[in-house]
Amino acid sequence: MARRYCIYDVFTDKKLSGNPLAVIFDGDSLADEAMQEIAREMNLSETVFIQPSTNAAYAARLRIFTPGRELPFAGHPTVGTAVALAERDYGAREANMDLVCVLEENVGPVRCAVRLRKGEAGFAEFDLPRKPARIDLPLDRQGIADALSVKASHIGFENHVASIWSAGVPFLMIPLHNLATVQNLEFDPSLWVKAAPFVEGSLASAYVYCRGGVHHQAKFHARMFSPDMGIFEDPATGAAVAALSGAIRHFDALPDGHHPVLVEQGVEIGRSSFIYLHIDVKDAEIARARIGGQAVKLAEGTLDL
């Protein structure tokens, strides 16, 4: 069977930048094992399979696979797929368009807004399907430092300390005290396996961050490493930024109101990505948060499977 697919670069408006995503449009009738094998073959951070939703009000059901395992939710597949579906259905438009759709993921329904503009990369943003929550587990500070090839004293800045947060997918958030330390770290997967905790049945992924960034508008600079997902370093991780929103609200004690945050990632591996995070705080808690970014199509074709 010939199955249509596209490759999108996500969280960027430039081809060959951002985080590449494989979108398999005809993903129904594939067994779980086949989807995992295709994701390994694509060898991208994530491959998404579009299937019909059981709810007629939803645009589609998404199955999201890394080279190592299936995920209940992920940010760059959500953004990239929302843009891909909109461009597939309305790509021949003459006018600008603003659309709203709901994508069914294993984490639950995810509401997306899509903006299409002639001559520009598509833009999509989604409401977090779950509010971020902190997971309290003992952490091996020295072991974590060794896995990153940094000093233990370099972990933490201001009120930020290493902690585990999840908005559907858990991440071990590791604040480092400045940009140079983040840029120059060397991740050792073998040491990470020894130091990192298991969370919800899987080895925690490392999300390393600091204030500021290479881009003057970035408020945070980040890197993500995940041996368990089969990803050495991810160019952009929307699910981690969703989790990071909880750490930002908690450690920065954000006041009530709206807080826009630009997170840059992927700089060190030549795949600069820009993730737009918006946090609405009410009564000292996150009332709503959303993540957005651009996506540009790089390639299209068919899989003979």
GROMACS .gro file of C-alpha atoms in nm:
model
  305
    1MET     CA    1   0.000   0.000   0.000
    2ALA     CA    2   0.128   0.347  -0.090
    3ARG     CA    3   0.109   0.578   0.211
    4ARG     CA    4   0.156   0.952   0.169
    5TYR     CA    5   0.405   1.129   0.392
    6CYS     CA    6   0.570   1.467   0.437
    7ILE     CA    7   0.876   1.591   0.622
    8TYR     CA    8   0.827   1.919   0.808
    9ASP     CA    9   1.088   2.125   0.989
   10VAL     CA   10   0.915   2.248   1.306
   11PHE     CA   11   0.972   2.543   1.540
   12THR     CA   12   1.140   2.729   1.255
   13ASP     CA   13   1.051   2.917   0.938
   14LYS     CA   14   1.366   2.798   0.759
   15LYS     CA   15   1.414   2.464   0.586
   16LEU     CA   16   1.693   2.245   0.725
   17SER     CA   17   1.656   2.406   1.064
   18GLY     CA   18   1.433   2.340   1.364
   19ASN     CA   19   1.319   1.986   1.447
   20PRO     CA   20   1.235   1.758   1.151
   21LEU     CA   21   0.913   1.559   1.172
   22ALA     CA   22   0.784   1.277   0.954
   23VAL     CA   23   0.406   1.296   0.904
   24ILE     CA   24   0.248   0.974   0.773
   25PHE     CA   25  -0.096   1.076   0.645
   26ASP     CA   26  -0.231   0.726   0.586
   27GLY     CA   27  -0.150   0.577   0.924
   28ASP     CA   28  -0.455   0.358   0.973
   29SER     CA   29  -0.434  -0.022   0.945
   30LEU     CA   30  -0.072  -0.019   1.064
   31ALA     CA   31   0.012  -0.238   1.364
   32ASP     CA   32   0.195  -0.084   1.657
   33GLU     CA   33   0.508  -0.283   1.571
   34ALA     CA   34   0.501  -0.152   1.213
   35MET     CA   35   0.472   0.209   1.329
   36GLN     CA   36   0.767   0.162   1.561
   37GLU     CA   37   0.973   0.008   1.280
   38ILE     CA   38   0.888   0.297   1.047
   39ALA     CA   39   0.986   0.548   1.318
   40ARG     CA   40   1.322   0.372   1.355
   41GLU     CA   41   1.363   0.380   0.977
   42MET     CA   42   1.288   0.754   0.963
   43ASN     CA   43   1.533   0.802   1.253
   44LEU     CA   44   1.394   1.145   1.342
   45SER     CA   45   1.307   1.263   1.691
   46GLU     CA   46   0.944   1.177   1.619
   47THR     CA   47   0.730   1.027   1.346
   48VAL     CA   48   0.356   1.086   1.364
   49PHE     CA   49   0.090   0.859   1.214
   50ILE     CA   50  -0.243   1.020   1.128
   51GLN     CA   51  -0.548   0.799   1.179
   52PRO     CA   52  -0.924   0.865   1.177
   53SER     CA   53  -1.052   0.977   1.514
   54THR     CA   54  -1.332   0.796   1.692
   55ASN     CA   55  -1.481   1.139   1.763
   56ALA     CA   56  -1.628   1.310   1.458
   57ALA     CA   57  -1.557   1.651   1.614
   58TYR     CA   58  -1.180   1.587   1.610
   59ALA     CA   59  -0.967   1.647   1.302
   60ALA     CA   60  -0.760   1.329   1.345
   61ARG     CA   61  -0.607   1.081   1.585
   62LEU     CA   62  -0.227   1.097   1.621
   63ARG     CA   63   0.011   0.817   1.717
   64ILE     CA   64   0.353   0.959   1.802
   65PHE     CA   65   0.667   0.746   1.796
   66THR     CA   66   1.032   0.821   1.870
   67PRO     CA   67   1.294   0.576   1.740
   68GLY     CA   68   1.272   0.408   2.082
   69ARG     CA   69   0.908   0.413   2.192
   70GLU     CA   70   0.560   0.563   2.159
   71LEU     CA   71   0.479   0.888   2.339
   72PRO     CA   72   0.138   0.992   2.474
   73PHE     CA   73   0.202   1.354   2.373
   74ALA     CA   74   0.471   1.564   2.209
   75GLY     CA   75   0.493   1.927   2.109
   76HIS     CA   76   0.666   1.938   1.773
   77PRO     CA   77   0.447   1.658   1.628
   78THR     CA   78   0.139   1.850   1.744
   79VAL     CA   79   0.253   2.177   1.586
   80GLY     CA   80   0.385   2.013   1.271
   81THR     CA   81   0.080   1.793   1.217
   82ALA     CA   82  -0.164   2.080   1.272
   83VAL     CA   83   0.018   2.281   1.004
   84ALA     CA   84   0.050   1.978   0.773
   85LEU     CA   85  -0.323   1.900   0.788
   86ALA     CA   86  -0.418   2.264   0.733
   87GLU     CA   87  -0.184   2.299   0.435
   88ARG     CA   88  -0.305   1.969   0.289
   89ASP     CA   89  -0.668   2.077   0.312
   90TYR     CA   90  -0.630   2.450   0.236
   91GLY     CA   91  -0.294   2.478   0.061
   92ALA     CA   92  -0.445   2.612  -0.262
   93ARG     CA   93  -0.609   2.904  -0.082
   94GLU     CA   94  -0.586   3.259  -0.213
   95ALA     CA   95  -0.665   3.427   0.119
   96ASN     CA   96  -0.506   3.415   0.463
   97MET     CA   97  -0.674   3.169   0.700
   98ASP     CA   98  -0.711   3.113   1.073
   99LEU     CA   99  -0.831   2.768   1.179
  100VAL     CA  100  -0.908   2.576   1.497
  101CYS     CA  101  -0.895   2.198   1.527
  102VAL     CA  102  -0.872   1.927   1.791
  103LEU     CA  103  -0.617   1.648   1.759
  104GLU     CA  104  -0.674   1.327   1.952
  105GLU     CA  105  -0.352   1.205   2.116
  106ASN     CA  106  -0.296   0.932   2.373
  107VAL     CA  107  -0.278   1.200   2.642
  108GLY     CA  108  -0.628   1.318   2.539
  109PRO     CA  109  -0.773   1.585   2.306
  110VAL     CA  110  -0.538   1.872   2.219
  111ARG     CA  111  -0.691   2.197   2.094
  112CYS     CA  112  -0.487   2.372   1.823
  113ALA     CA  113  -0.508   2.704   1.644
  114VAL     CA  114  -0.344   2.734   1.301
  115ARG     CA  115  -0.247   3.047   1.110
  116LEU     CA  116  -0.181   3.027   0.735
  117ARG     CA  117  -0.036   3.327   0.551
  118LYS     CA  118   0.052   3.340   0.181
  119GLY     CA  119   0.427   3.312   0.132
  120GLU     CA  120   0.500   3.235   0.499
  121ALA     CA  121   0.564   2.923   0.703
  122GLY     CA  122   0.251   2.801   0.879
  123PHE     CA  123   0.212   2.869   1.250
  124ALA     CA  124   0.028   2.655   1.506
  125GLU     CA  125  -0.016   2.669   1.880
  126PHE     CA  126  -0.189   2.433   2.120
  127ASP     CA  127  -0.329   2.440   2.470
  128LEU     CA  128  -0.141   2.217   2.710
  129PRO     CA  129  -0.347   1.898   2.744
  130ARG     CA  130  -0.241   1.874   3.107
  131LYS     CA  131  -0.119   2.133   3.351
  132PRO     CA  132   0.242   2.073   3.456
  133ALA     CA  133   0.291   1.890   3.784
  134ARG     CA  134   0.604   1.833   3.990
  135ILE     CA  135   0.709   1.475   4.064
  136ASP     CA  136   0.910   1.446   4.384
  137LEU     CA  137   1.181   1.180   4.366
  138PRO     CA  138   1.531   1.174   4.518
  139LEU     CA  139   1.794   1.299   4.273
  140ASP     CA  140   2.164   1.215   4.251
  141ARG     CA  141   2.308   1.566   4.208
  142GLN     CA  142   2.669   1.453   4.165
  143GLY     CA  143   2.571   1.170   3.930
  144ILE     CA  144   2.369   1.412   3.717
  145ALA     CA  145   2.664   1.654   3.707
  146ASP     CA  146   2.900   1.375   3.602
  147ALA     CA  147   2.664   1.268   3.321
  148LEU     CA  148   2.671   1.627   3.190
  149SER     CA  149   3.046   1.675   3.251
  150VAL     CA  150   2.982   1.980   3.470
  151LYS     CA  151   3.054   2.062   3.831
  152ALA     CA  152   2.777   1.987   4.080
  153SER     CA  153   2.804   2.351   4.191
  154HIS     CA  154   2.701   2.457   3.839
  155ILE     CA  155   2.356   2.301   3.882
  156GLY     CA  156   2.102   2.561   3.987
  157PHE     CA  157   2.059   2.935   3.954
  158GLU     CA  158   1.859   3.181   4.162
  159ASN     CA  159   1.566   2.976   4.300
  160HIS     CA  160   1.587   2.709   4.030
  161VAL     CA  161   1.701   2.361   4.135
  162ALA     CA  162   1.699   2.025   3.959
  163SER     CA  163   1.346   1.884   3.963
  164ILE     CA  164   1.111   1.655   3.772
  165TRP     CA  165   0.806   1.800   3.596
  166SER     CA  166   0.547   1.656   3.359
  167ALA     CA  167   0.264   1.790   3.145
  168GLY     CA  168   0.205   1.450   2.987
  169VAL     CA  169   0.567   1.337   2.948
  170PRO     CA  170   0.809   1.364   3.246
  171PHE     CA  171   1.145   1.539   3.221
  172LEU     CA  172   1.426   1.592   3.469
  173MET     CA  173   1.478   1.969   3.453
  174ILE     CA  174   1.840   2.067   3.516
  175PRO     CA  175   1.907   2.441   3.552
  176LEU     CA  176   2.268   2.539   3.484
  177HIS     CA  177   2.406   2.868   3.601
  178ASN     CA  178   2.500   3.025   3.266
  179LEU     CA  179   2.487   2.991   2.888
  180ALA     CA  180   2.852   2.886   2.848
  181THR     CA  181   2.802   2.590   3.081
  182VAL     CA  182   2.501   2.470   2.884
  183GLN     CA  183   2.678   2.512   2.551
  184ASN     CA  184   2.996   2.333   2.659
  185LEU     CA  185   2.848   2.036   2.848
  186GLU     CA  186   2.919   1.685   2.720
  187PHE     CA  187   2.639   1.438   2.772
  188ASP     CA  188   2.738   1.080   2.861
  189PRO     CA  189   2.448   0.835   2.809
  190SER     CA  190   2.617   0.557   3.007
  191LEU     CA  191   2.653   0.780   3.314
  192TRP     CA  192   2.301   0.919   3.269
  193VAL     CA  193   2.153   0.568   3.283
  194LYS     CA  194   2.324   0.522   3.621
  195ALA     CA  195   2.222   0.859   3.767
  196ALA     CA  196   1.875   0.936   3.630
  197PRO     CA  197   1.559   0.809   3.801
  198PHE     CA  198   1.286   0.604   3.638
  199VAL     CA  199   0.963   0.802   3.615
  200GLU     CA  200   0.631   0.643   3.516
  201GLY     CA  201   0.815   0.331   3.400
  202SER     CA  202   1.076   0.502   3.180
  203LEU     CA  203   1.420   0.650   3.231
  204ALA     CA  204   1.386   1.026   3.276
  205SER     CA  205   1.502   1.246   2.989
  206ALA     CA  206   1.740   1.536   3.060
  207TYR     CA  207   1.620   1.890   2.988
  208VAL     CA  208   1.903   2.132   3.059
  209TYR     CA  209   1.828   2.504   3.062
  210CYS     CA  210   1.957   2.847   3.163
  211ARG     CA  211   1.838   3.204   3.141
  212GLY     CA  212   1.902   3.408   2.828
  213GLY     CA  213   2.018   3.273   2.499
  214VAL     CA  214   2.207   3.327   2.177
  215HIS     CA  215   1.905   3.503   2.025
  216HIS     CA  216   1.853   3.833   2.201
  217GLN     CA  217   1.479   3.770   2.249
  218ALA     CA  218   1.519   3.427   2.408
  219LYS     CA  219   1.439   3.412   2.778
  220PHE     CA  220   1.569   3.056   2.816
  221HIS     CA  221   1.825   2.844   2.632
  222ALA     CA  222   1.781   2.466   2.645
  223ARG     CA  223   1.914   2.126   2.536
  224MET     CA  224   1.740   1.785   2.564
  225PHE     CA  225   1.894   1.437   2.579
  226SER     CA  226   1.698   1.111   2.593
  227PRO     CA  227   1.868   0.771   2.564
  228ASP     CA  228   1.537   0.602   2.653
  229MET     CA  229   1.362   0.759   2.353
  230GLY     CA  230   1.650   0.677   2.119
  231ILE     CA  231   1.734   1.048   2.088
  232PHE     CA  232   2.088   1.162   2.169
  233GLU     CA  233   2.005   1.533   2.141
  234ASP     CA  234   1.670   1.675   2.035
  235PRO     CA  235   1.658   2.001   1.834
  236ALA     CA  236   1.329   2.112   1.996
  237THR     CA  237   1.109   1.953   2.260
  238GLY     CA  238   0.762   2.100   2.300
  239ALA     CA  239   0.656   1.850   2.567
  240ALA     CA  240   0.960   1.949   2.773
  241VAL     CA  241   0.873   2.318   2.739
  242ALA     CA  242   0.522   2.228   2.855
  243ALA     CA  243   0.678   2.071   3.164
  244LEU     CA  244   0.921   2.363   3.198
  245SER     CA  245   0.626   2.601   3.232
  246GLY     CA  246   0.561   2.448   3.574
  247ALA     CA  247   0.921   2.501   3.685
  248ILE     CA  248   0.916   2.861   3.561
  249ARG     CA  249   0.591   2.939   3.742
  250HIS     CA  250   0.710   2.770   4.061
  251PHE     CA  251   1.070   2.884   4.091
  252ASP     CA  252   1.017   3.235   3.950
  253ALA     CA  253   0.696   3.282   4.153
  254LEU     CA  254   0.522   3.436   3.854
  255PRO     CA  255   0.258   3.689   3.952
  256ASP     CA  256  -0.097   3.671   3.824
  257GLY     CA  257  -0.123   3.771   3.460
  258HIS     CA  258   0.006   3.676   3.117
  259HIS     CA  259   0.370   3.577   3.068
  260PRO     CA  260   0.516   3.522   2.717
  261VAL     CA  261   0.837   3.319   2.707
  262LEU     CA  262   1.061   3.239   2.409
  263VAL     CA  263   1.271   2.924   2.450
  264GLU     CA  264   1.555   2.852   2.208
  265GLN     CA  265   1.691   2.500   2.156
  266GLY     CA  266   1.900   2.306   1.904
  267VAL     CA  267   2.163   2.578   1.862
  268GLU     CA  268   2.456   2.351   1.949
  269ILE     CA  269   2.364   2.095   1.681
  270GLY     CA  270   2.298   2.345   1.404
  271ARG     CA  271   1.917   2.317   1.423
  272SER     CA  272   1.813   2.643   1.588
  273SER     CA  273   1.453   2.619   1.709
  274PHE     CA  274   1.224   2.876   1.868
  275ILE     CA  275   0.939   2.764   2.090
  276TYR     CA  276   0.679   3.018   2.199
  277LEU     CA  277   0.537   2.955   2.545
  278HIS     CA  278   0.251   3.158   2.695
  279ILE     CA  279   0.164   3.115   3.062
  280ASP     CA  280  -0.149   3.261   3.222
  281VAL     CA  281  -0.130   3.270   3.600
  282LYS     CA  282  -0.426   3.318   3.833
  283ASP     CA  283  -0.422   3.286   4.211
  284ALA     CA  284  -0.053   3.192   4.195
  285GLU     CA  285  -0.121   2.885   3.977
  286ILE     CA  286  -0.114   2.818   3.602
  287ALA     CA  287  -0.466   2.875   3.474
  288ARG     CA  288  -0.373   2.809   3.113
  289ALA     CA  289  -0.061   2.761   2.903
  290ARG     CA  290  -0.003   2.715   2.534
  291ILE     CA  291   0.290   2.640   2.307
  292GLY     CA  292   0.338   2.749   1.948
  293GLY     CA  293   0.579   2.771   1.660
  294GLN     CA  294   0.619   2.769   1.286
  295ALA     CA  295   0.658   2.470   1.054
  296VAL     CA  296   0.779   2.449   0.696
  297LYS     CA  297   0.746   2.155   0.455
  298LEU     CA  298   1.075   2.013   0.331
  299ALA     CA  299   0.977   1.698   0.138
  300GLU     CA  300   0.687   1.473   0.042
  301GLY     CA  301   0.642   1.130  -0.108
  302THR     CA  302   0.500   0.784  -0.049
  303LEU     CA  303   0.593   0.482   0.158
  304ASP     CA  304   0.537   0.149  -0.013
  305LEU     CA  305   0.412  -0.038   0.293
   0.00000   0.00000   0.00000
